[in-house]
PDB file of C-alpha atoms in Angstrom:
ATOM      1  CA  UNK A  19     -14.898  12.803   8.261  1.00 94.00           C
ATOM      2  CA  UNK A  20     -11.708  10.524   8.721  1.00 97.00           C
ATOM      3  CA  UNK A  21      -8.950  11.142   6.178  1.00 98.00           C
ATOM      4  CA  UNK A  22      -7.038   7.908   6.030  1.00 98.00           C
ATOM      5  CA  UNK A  23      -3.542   8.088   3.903  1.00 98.00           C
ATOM      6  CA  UNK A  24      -1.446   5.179   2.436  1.00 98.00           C
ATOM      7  CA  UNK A  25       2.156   5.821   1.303  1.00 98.00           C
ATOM      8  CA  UNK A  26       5.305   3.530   0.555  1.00 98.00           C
ATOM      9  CA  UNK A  27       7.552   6.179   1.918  1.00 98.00           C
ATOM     10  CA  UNK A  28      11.079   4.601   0.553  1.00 96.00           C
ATOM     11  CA  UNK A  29      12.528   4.651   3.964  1.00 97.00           C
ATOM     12  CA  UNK A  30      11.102   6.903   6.680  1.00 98.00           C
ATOM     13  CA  UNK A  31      14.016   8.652   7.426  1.00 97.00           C
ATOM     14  CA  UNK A  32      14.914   9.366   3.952  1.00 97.00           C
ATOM     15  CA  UNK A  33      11.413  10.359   3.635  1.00 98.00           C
ATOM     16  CA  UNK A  34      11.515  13.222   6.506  1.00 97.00           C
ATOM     17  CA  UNK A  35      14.864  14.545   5.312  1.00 97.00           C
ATOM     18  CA  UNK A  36      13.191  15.071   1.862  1.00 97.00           C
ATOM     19  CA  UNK A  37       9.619  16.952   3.747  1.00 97.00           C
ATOM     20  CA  UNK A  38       7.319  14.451   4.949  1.00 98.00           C
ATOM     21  CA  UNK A  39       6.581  15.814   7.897  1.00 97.00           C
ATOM     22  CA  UNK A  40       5.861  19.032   6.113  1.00 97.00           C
ATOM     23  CA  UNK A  41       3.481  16.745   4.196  1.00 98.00           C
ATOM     24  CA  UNK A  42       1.883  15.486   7.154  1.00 98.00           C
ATOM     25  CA  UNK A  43       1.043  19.138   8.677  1.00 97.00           C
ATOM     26  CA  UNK A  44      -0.372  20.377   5.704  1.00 97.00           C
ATOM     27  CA  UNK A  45      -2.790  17.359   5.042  1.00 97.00           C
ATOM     28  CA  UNK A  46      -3.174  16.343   8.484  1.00 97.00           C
ATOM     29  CA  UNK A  47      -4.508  13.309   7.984  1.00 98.00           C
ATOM     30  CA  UNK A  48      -6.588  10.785  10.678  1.00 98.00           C
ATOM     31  CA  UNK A  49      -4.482   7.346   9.462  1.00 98.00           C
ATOM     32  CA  UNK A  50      -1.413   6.835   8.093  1.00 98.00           C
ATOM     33  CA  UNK A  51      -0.376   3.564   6.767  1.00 98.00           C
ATOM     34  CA  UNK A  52       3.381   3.595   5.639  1.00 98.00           C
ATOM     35  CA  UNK A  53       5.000   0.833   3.628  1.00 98.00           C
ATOM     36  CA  UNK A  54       8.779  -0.100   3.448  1.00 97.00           C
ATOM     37  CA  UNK A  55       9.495   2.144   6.481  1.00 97.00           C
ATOM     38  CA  UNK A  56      13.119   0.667   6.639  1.00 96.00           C
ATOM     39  CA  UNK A  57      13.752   0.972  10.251  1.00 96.00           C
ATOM     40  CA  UNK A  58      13.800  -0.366  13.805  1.00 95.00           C
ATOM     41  CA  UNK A  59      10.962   0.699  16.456  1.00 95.00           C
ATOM     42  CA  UNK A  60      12.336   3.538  18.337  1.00 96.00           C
ATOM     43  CA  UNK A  61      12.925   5.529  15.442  1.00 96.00           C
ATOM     44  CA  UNK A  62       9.116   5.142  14.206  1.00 97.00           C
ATOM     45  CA  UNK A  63       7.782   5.585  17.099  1.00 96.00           C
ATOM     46  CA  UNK A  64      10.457   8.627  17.686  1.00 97.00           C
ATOM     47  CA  UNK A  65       9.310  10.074  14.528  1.00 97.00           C
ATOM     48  CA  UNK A  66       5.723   9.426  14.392  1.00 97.00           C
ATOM     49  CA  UNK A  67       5.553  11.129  18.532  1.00 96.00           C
ATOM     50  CA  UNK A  68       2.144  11.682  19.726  1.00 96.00           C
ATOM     51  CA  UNK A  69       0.354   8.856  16.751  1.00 98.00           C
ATOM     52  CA  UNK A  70      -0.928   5.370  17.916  1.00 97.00           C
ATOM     53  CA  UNK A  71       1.424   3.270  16.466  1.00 98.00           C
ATOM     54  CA  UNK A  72       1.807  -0.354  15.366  1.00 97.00           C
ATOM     55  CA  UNK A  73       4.963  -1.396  13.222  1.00 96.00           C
ATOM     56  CA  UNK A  74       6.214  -4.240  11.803  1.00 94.00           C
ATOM     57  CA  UNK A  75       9.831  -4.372  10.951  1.00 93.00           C
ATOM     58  CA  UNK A  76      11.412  -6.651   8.647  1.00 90.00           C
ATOM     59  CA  UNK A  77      14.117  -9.357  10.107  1.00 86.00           C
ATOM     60  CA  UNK A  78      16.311  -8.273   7.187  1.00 85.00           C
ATOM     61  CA  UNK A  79      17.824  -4.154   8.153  1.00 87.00           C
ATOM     62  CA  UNK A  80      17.219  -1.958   5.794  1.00 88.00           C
ATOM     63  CA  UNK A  81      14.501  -3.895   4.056  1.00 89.00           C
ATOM     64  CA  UNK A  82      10.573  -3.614   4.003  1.00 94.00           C
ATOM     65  CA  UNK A  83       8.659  -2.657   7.003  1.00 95.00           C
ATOM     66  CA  UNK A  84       5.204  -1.876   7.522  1.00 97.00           C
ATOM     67  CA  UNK A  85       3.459   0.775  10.227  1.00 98.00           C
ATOM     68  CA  UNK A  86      -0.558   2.009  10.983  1.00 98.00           C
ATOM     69  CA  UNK A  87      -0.244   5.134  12.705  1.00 98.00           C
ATOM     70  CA  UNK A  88      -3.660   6.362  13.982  1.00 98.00           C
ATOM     71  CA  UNK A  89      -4.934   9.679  15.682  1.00 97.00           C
ATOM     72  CA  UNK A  90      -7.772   7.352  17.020  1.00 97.00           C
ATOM     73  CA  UNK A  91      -7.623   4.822  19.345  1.00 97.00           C
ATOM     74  CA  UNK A  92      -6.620   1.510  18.476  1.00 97.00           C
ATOM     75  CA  UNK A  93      -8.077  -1.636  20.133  1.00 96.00           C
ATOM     76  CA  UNK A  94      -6.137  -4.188  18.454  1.00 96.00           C
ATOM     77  CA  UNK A  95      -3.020  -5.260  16.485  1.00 96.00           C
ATOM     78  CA  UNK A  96      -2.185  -8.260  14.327  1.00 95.00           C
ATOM     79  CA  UNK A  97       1.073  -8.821  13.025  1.00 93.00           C
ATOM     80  CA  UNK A  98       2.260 -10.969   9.820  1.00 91.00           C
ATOM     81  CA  UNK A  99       0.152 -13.918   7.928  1.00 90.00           C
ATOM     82  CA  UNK A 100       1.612 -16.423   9.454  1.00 72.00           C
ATOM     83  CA  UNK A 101       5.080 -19.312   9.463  1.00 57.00           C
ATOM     84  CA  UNK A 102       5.966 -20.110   5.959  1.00 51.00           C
ATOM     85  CA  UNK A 103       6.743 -23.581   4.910  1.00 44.00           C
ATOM     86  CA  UNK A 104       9.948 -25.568   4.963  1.00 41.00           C
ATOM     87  CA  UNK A 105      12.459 -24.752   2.493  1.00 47.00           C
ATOM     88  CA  UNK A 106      11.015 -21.371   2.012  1.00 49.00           C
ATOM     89  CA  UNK A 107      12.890 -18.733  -0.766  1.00 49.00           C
ATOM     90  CA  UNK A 108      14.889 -16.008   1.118  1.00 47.00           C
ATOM     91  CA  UNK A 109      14.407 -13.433   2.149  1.00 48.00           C
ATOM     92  CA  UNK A 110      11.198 -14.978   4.401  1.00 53.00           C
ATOM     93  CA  UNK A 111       7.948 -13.899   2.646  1.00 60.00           C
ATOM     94  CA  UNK A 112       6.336 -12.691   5.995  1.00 73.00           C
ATOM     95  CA  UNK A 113       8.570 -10.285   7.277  1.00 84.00           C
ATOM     96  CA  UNK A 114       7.752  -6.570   7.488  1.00 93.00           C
ATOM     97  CA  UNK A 115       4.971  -6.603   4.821  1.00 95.00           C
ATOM     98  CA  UNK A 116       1.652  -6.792   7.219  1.00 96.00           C
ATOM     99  CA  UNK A 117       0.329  -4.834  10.140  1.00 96.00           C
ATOM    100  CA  UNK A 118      -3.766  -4.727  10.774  1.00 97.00           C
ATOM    101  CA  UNK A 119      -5.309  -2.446  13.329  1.00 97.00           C
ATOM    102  CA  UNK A 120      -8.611  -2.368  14.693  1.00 97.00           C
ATOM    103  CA  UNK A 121      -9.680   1.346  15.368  1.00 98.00           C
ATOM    104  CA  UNK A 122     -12.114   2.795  17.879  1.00 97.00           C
ATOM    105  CA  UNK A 123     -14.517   5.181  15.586  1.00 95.00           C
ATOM    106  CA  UNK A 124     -15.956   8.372  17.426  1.00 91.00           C
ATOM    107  CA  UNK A 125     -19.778   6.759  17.172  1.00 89.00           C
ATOM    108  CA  UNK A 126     -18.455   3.445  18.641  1.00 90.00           C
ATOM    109  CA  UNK A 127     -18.003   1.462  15.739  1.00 93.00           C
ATOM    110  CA  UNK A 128     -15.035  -0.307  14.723  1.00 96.00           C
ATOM    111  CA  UNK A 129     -12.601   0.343  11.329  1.00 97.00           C
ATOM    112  CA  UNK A 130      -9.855  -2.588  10.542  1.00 98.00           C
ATOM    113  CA  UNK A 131      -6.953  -1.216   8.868  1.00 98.00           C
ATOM    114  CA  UNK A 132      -4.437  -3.183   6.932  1.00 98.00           C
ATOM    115  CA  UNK A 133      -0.772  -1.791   5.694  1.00 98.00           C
ATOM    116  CA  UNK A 134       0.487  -4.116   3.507  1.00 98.00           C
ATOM    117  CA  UNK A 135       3.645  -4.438   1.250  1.00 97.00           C
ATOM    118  CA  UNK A 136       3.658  -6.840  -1.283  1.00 96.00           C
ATOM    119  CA  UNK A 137       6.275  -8.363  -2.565  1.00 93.00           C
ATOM    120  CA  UNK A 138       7.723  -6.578  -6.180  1.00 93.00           C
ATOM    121  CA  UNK A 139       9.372  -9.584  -7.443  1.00 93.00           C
ATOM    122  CA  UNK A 140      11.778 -10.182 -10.286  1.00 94.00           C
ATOM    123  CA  UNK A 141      11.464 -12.240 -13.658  1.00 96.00           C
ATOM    124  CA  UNK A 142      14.949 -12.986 -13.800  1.00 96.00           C
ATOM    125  CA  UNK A 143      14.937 -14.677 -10.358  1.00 94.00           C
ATOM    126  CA  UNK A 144      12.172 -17.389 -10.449  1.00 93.00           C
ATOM    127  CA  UNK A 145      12.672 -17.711  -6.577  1.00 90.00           C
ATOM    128  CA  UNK A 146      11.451 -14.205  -5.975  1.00 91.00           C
ATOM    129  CA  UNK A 147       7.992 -14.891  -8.037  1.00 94.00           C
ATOM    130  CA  UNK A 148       7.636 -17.884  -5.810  1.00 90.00           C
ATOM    131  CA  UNK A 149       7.703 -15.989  -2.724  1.00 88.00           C
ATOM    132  CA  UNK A 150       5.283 -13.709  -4.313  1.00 93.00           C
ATOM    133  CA  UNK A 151       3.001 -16.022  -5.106  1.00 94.00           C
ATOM    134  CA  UNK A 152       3.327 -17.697  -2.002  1.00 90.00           C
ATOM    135  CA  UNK A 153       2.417 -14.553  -0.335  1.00 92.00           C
ATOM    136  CA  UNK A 154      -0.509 -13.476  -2.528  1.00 95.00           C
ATOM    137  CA  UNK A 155      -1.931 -16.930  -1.389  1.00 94.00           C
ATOM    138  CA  UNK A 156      -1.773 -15.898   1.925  1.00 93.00           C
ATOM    139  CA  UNK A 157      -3.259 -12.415   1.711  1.00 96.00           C
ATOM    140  CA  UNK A 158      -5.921 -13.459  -0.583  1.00 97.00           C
ATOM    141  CA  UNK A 159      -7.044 -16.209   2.484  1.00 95.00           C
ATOM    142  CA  UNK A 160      -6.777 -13.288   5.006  1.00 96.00           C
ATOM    143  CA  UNK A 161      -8.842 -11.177   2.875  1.00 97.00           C
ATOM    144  CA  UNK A 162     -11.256 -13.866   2.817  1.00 97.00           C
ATOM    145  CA  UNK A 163     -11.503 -14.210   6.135  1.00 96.00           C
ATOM    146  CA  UNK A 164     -11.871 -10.223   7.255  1.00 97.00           C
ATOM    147  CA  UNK A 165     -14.503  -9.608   4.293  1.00 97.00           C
ATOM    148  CA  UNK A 166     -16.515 -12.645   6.343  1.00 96.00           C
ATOM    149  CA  UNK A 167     -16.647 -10.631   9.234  1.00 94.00           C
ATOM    150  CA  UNK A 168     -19.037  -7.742   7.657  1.00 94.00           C
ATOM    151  CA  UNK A 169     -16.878  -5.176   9.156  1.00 94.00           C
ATOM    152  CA  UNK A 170     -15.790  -2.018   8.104  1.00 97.00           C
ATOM    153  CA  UNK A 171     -12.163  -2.991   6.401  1.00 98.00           C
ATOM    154  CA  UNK A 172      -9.297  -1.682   4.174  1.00 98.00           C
ATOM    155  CA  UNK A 173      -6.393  -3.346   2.998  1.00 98.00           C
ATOM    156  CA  UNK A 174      -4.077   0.036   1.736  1.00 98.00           C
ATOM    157  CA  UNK A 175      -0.651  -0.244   0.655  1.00 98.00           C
ATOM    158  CA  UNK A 176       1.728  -1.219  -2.126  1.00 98.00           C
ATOM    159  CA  UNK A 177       0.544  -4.162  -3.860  1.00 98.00           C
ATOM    160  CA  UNK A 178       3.123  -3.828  -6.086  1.00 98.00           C
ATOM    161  CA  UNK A 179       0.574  -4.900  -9.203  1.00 98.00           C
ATOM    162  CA  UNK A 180      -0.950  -3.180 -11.980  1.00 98.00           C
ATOM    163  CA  UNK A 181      -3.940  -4.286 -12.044  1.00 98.00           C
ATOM    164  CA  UNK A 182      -5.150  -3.631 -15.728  1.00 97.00           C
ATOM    165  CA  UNK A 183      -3.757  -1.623 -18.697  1.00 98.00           C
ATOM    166  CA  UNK A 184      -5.194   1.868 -17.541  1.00 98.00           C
ATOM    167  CA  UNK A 185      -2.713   1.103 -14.418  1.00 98.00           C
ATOM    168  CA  UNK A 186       0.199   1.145 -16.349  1.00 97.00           C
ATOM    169  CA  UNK A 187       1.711   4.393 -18.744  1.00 96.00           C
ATOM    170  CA  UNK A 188       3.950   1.534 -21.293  1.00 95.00           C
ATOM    171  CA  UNK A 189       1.787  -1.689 -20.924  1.00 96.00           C
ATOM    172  CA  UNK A 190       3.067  -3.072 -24.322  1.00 96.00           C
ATOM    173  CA  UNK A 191       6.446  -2.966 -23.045  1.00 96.00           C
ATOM    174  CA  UNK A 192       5.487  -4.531 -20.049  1.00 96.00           C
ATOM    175  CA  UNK A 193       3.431  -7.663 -20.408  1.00 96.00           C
ATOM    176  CA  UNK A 194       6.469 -10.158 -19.304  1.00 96.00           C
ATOM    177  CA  UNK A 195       7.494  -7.568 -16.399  1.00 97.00           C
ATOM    178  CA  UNK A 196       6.920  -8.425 -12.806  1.00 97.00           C
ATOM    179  CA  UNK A 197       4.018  -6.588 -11.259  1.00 97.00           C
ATOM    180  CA  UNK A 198       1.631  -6.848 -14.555  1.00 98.00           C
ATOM    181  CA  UNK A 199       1.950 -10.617 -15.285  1.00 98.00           C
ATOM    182  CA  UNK A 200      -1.325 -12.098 -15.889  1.00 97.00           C
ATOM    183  CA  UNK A 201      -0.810 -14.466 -12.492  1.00 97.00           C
ATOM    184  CA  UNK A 202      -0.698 -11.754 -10.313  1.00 98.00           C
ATOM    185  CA  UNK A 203      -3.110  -9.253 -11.635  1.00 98.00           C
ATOM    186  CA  UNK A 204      -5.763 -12.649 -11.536  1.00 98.00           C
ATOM    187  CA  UNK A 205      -5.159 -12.227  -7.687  1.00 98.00           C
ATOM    188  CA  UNK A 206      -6.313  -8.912  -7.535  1.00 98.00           C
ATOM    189  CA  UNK A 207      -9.674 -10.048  -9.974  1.00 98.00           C
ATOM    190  CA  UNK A 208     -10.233 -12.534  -7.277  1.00 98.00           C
ATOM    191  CA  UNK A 209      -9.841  -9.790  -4.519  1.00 98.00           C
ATOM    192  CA  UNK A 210     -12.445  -7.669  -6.471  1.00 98.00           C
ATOM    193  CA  UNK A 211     -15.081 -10.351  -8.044  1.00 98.00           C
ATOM    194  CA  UNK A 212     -15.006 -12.455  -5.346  1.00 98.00           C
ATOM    195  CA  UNK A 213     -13.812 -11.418  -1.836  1.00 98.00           C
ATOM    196  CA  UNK A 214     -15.920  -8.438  -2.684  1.00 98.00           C
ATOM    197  CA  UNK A 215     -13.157  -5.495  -1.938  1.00 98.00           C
ATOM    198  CA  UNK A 216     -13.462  -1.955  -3.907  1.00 98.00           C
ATOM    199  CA  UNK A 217     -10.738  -0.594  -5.630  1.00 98.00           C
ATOM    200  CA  UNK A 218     -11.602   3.271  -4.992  1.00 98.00           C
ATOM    201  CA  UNK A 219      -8.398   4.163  -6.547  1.00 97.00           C
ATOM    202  CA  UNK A 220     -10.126   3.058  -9.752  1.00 97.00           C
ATOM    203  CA  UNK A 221     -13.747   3.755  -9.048  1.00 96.00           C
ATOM    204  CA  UNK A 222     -13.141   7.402  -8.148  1.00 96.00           C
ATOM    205  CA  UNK A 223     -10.270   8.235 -10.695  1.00 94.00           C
ATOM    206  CA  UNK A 224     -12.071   7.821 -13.619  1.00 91.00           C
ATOM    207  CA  UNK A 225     -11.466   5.467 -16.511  1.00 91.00           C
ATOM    208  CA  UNK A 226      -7.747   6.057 -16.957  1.00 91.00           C
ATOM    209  CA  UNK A 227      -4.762   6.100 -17.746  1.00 95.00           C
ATOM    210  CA  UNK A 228      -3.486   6.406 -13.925  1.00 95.00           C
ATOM    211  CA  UNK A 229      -3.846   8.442 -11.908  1.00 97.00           C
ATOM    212  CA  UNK A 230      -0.539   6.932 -11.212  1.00 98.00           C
ATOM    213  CA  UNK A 231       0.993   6.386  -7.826  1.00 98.00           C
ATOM    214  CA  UNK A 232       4.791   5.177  -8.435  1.00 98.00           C
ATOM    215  CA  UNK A 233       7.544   6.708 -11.304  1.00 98.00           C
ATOM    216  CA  UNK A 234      11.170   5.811 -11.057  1.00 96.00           C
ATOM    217  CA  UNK A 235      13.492   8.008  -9.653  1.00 94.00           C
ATOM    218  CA  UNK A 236      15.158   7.717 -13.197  1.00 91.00           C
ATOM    219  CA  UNK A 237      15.418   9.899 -15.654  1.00 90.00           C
ATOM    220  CA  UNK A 238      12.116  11.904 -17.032  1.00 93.00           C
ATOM    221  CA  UNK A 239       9.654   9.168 -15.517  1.00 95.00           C
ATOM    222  CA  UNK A 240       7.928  11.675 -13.070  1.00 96.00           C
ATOM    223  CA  UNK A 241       7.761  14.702 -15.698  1.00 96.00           C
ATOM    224  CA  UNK A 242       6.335  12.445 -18.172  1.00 95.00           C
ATOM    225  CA  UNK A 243       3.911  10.682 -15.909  1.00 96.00           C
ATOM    226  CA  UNK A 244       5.249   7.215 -16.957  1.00 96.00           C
ATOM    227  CA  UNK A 245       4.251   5.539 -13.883  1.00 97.00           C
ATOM    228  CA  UNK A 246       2.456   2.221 -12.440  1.00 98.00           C
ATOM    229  CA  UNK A 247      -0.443   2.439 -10.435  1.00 98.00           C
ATOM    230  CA  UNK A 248       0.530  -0.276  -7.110  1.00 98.00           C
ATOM    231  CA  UNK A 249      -0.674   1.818  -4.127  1.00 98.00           C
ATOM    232  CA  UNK A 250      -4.399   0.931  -3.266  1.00 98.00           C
ATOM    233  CA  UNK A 251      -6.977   0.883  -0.566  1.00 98.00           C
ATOM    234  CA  UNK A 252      -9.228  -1.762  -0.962  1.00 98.00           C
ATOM    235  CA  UNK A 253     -12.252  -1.296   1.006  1.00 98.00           C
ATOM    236  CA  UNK A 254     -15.118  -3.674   1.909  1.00 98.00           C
ATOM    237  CA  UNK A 255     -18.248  -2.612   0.838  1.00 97.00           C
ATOM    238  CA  UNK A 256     -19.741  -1.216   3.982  1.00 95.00           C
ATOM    239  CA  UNK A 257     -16.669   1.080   4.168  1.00 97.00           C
ATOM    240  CA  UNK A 258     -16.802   1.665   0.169  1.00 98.00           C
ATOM    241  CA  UNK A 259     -20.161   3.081   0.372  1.00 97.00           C
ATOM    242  CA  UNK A 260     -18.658   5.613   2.547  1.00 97.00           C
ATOM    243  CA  UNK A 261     -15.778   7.241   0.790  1.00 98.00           C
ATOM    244  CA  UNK A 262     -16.461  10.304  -0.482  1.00 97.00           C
ATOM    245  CA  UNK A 263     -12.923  11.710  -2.286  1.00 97.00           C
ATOM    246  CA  UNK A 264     -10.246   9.895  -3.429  1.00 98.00           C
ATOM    247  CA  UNK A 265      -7.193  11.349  -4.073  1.00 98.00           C
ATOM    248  CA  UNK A 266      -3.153  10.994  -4.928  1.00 98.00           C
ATOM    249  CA  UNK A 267      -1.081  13.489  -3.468  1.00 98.00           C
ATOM    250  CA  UNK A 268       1.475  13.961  -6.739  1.00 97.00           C
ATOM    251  CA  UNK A 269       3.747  15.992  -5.806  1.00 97.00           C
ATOM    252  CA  UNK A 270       4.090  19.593  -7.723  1.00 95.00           C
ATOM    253  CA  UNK A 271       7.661  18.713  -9.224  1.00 96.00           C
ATOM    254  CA  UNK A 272      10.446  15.941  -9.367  1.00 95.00           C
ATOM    255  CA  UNK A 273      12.830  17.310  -6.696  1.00 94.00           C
ATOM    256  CA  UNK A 274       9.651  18.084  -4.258  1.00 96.00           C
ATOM    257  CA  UNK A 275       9.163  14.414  -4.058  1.00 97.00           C
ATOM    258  CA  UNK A 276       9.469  12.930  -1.124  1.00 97.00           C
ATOM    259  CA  UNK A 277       9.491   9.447  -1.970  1.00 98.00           C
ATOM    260  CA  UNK A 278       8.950   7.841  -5.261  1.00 97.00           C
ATOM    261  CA  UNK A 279       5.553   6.899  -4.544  1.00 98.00           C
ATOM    262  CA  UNK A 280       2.810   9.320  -3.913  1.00 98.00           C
ATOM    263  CA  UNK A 281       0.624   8.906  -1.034  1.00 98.00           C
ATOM    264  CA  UNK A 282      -2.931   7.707  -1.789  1.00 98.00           C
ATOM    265  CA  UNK A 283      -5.863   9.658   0.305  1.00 98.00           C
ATOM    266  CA  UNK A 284      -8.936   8.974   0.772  1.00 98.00           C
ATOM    267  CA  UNK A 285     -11.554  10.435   2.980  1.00 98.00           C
ATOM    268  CA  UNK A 286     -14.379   8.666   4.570  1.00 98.00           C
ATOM    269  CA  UNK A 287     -17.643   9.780   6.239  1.00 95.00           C
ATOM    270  CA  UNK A 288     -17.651   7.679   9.230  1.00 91.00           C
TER     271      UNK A 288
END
């Protein structure tokens, strides 16, 4: 069995002060993939001792940052999607928001790993939703091209999209909000219908609401389960076939959190 966890931690130090590493000892898991890590190299790699790591920090401090750290061993490592185009929005859509990993499995096989952090964008700021989209162009052709392959593959992090109503506690009030307009959640249809991916948070969670993965730090969001579900692993079919528990790792109260997203888990009989 290979437990492979996804998490936006909210900053990586932050996240350790708050227990994460008391998180990680208790469900000991295989994989990590950590989105908006927030920090330079030698303090992942300080943290994260004794893991296989590959990190991709963002060009901006303080901002984004992606990281696979693996108990097995890794092969390979890929790094971004890619130059943008001239006159491109700032901040730079590629930056810190895409690590894959090819890992050695114990029977010889091979599992591709992607941590991803999508872009959350913002209404208000039409520049933001064009970096967005930009970048959801870009995934959705990398996606294409690592479903091609036949491989065992999953693309895990925050997406920063609800994908349909169930994913979402107020939907009403949310239809004009980034991260449930209709443009974006059509990229994650076309992910689905016809790259082929899974969504096991969906197939093994039942038909809804939630389970939720992200609630603002903000007043009674947490207690009341108002939350969004953006956190995902996406798995190719070969690899889909194989999971055998899903879970979210909600944490037992508000001030236990650790970050304001809960990791996503999912265990796979490799």
């Amino acid at each position: 069995m290979l437990t492979l966890a996804t998490a936006n931690v909210n900053g990586i130090r932050a996240a350790y002060r708050r227990g994460m590493d008391a998180w990680i000892a208790s469900r000991t898991p295989d994989v990590l993939l950590l989105q908006e890590v927030r920090a330079p190299d030698s303090v992942v790699n300080d943290l994260l001792e004794g893991w296989h790591v590959a990190h991709q920090a963002c060009d901006i401090k303080g901002r984004a940052g992606v990281a696979v750290a693996s108990r097995l061993p890794v092969s390979a490592v890929r790094v971004g999607l890619g130059a943008g185009w001239a006159g491109e929005p700032e901040p730079p859509v590629d930056t810190g928001r895409w690590v894959e990993a090819d890992l050695e499995l114990p029977d010889g096989g091979r599992l591709t790993v992607v941590s991803a952090y999508i872009h959350s964008g913002t209404v208000s700021q039409p520049e933001t939703m064009v970096a967005k989209y930009a970048y959801l162009e870009k995934v959705t052709a990398r996606l294409r091209e690592l479903a091609a392959t036949g491989e065992k593959v999953v693309l895990a992090g925050d997406l920063n999209i609800a994908h349909r109503n169930v994913d979402i506690k107020n939907w009403k009030g949310n239809l004009k909000s980034a991260g449930f307009l209709p443009g974006e959640r059509a990229y994650v249809d076309v992910w689905l219908d016809q790259v082929g991916l899974v969504d096991l948070g969906r197939v093994h969670g039942g038909e809804g609401p939630g389970p939720f993965t992200w609630w603002s730090w903000r007043g009674r969001a947490f207690d009341n389960d108002s939350g969004w579900r953006i956190d995902y692993q996406l798995a190719t079919p070969s690899l889909a076939e194989r999971a055998v528990k899903v879970e979210v790792d909600r944490a037992p109260s508000h001030e236990e959190r650790w970050s304001d997203h809960a990791p996503l888990v999912v265990t796979y009989d490799v």
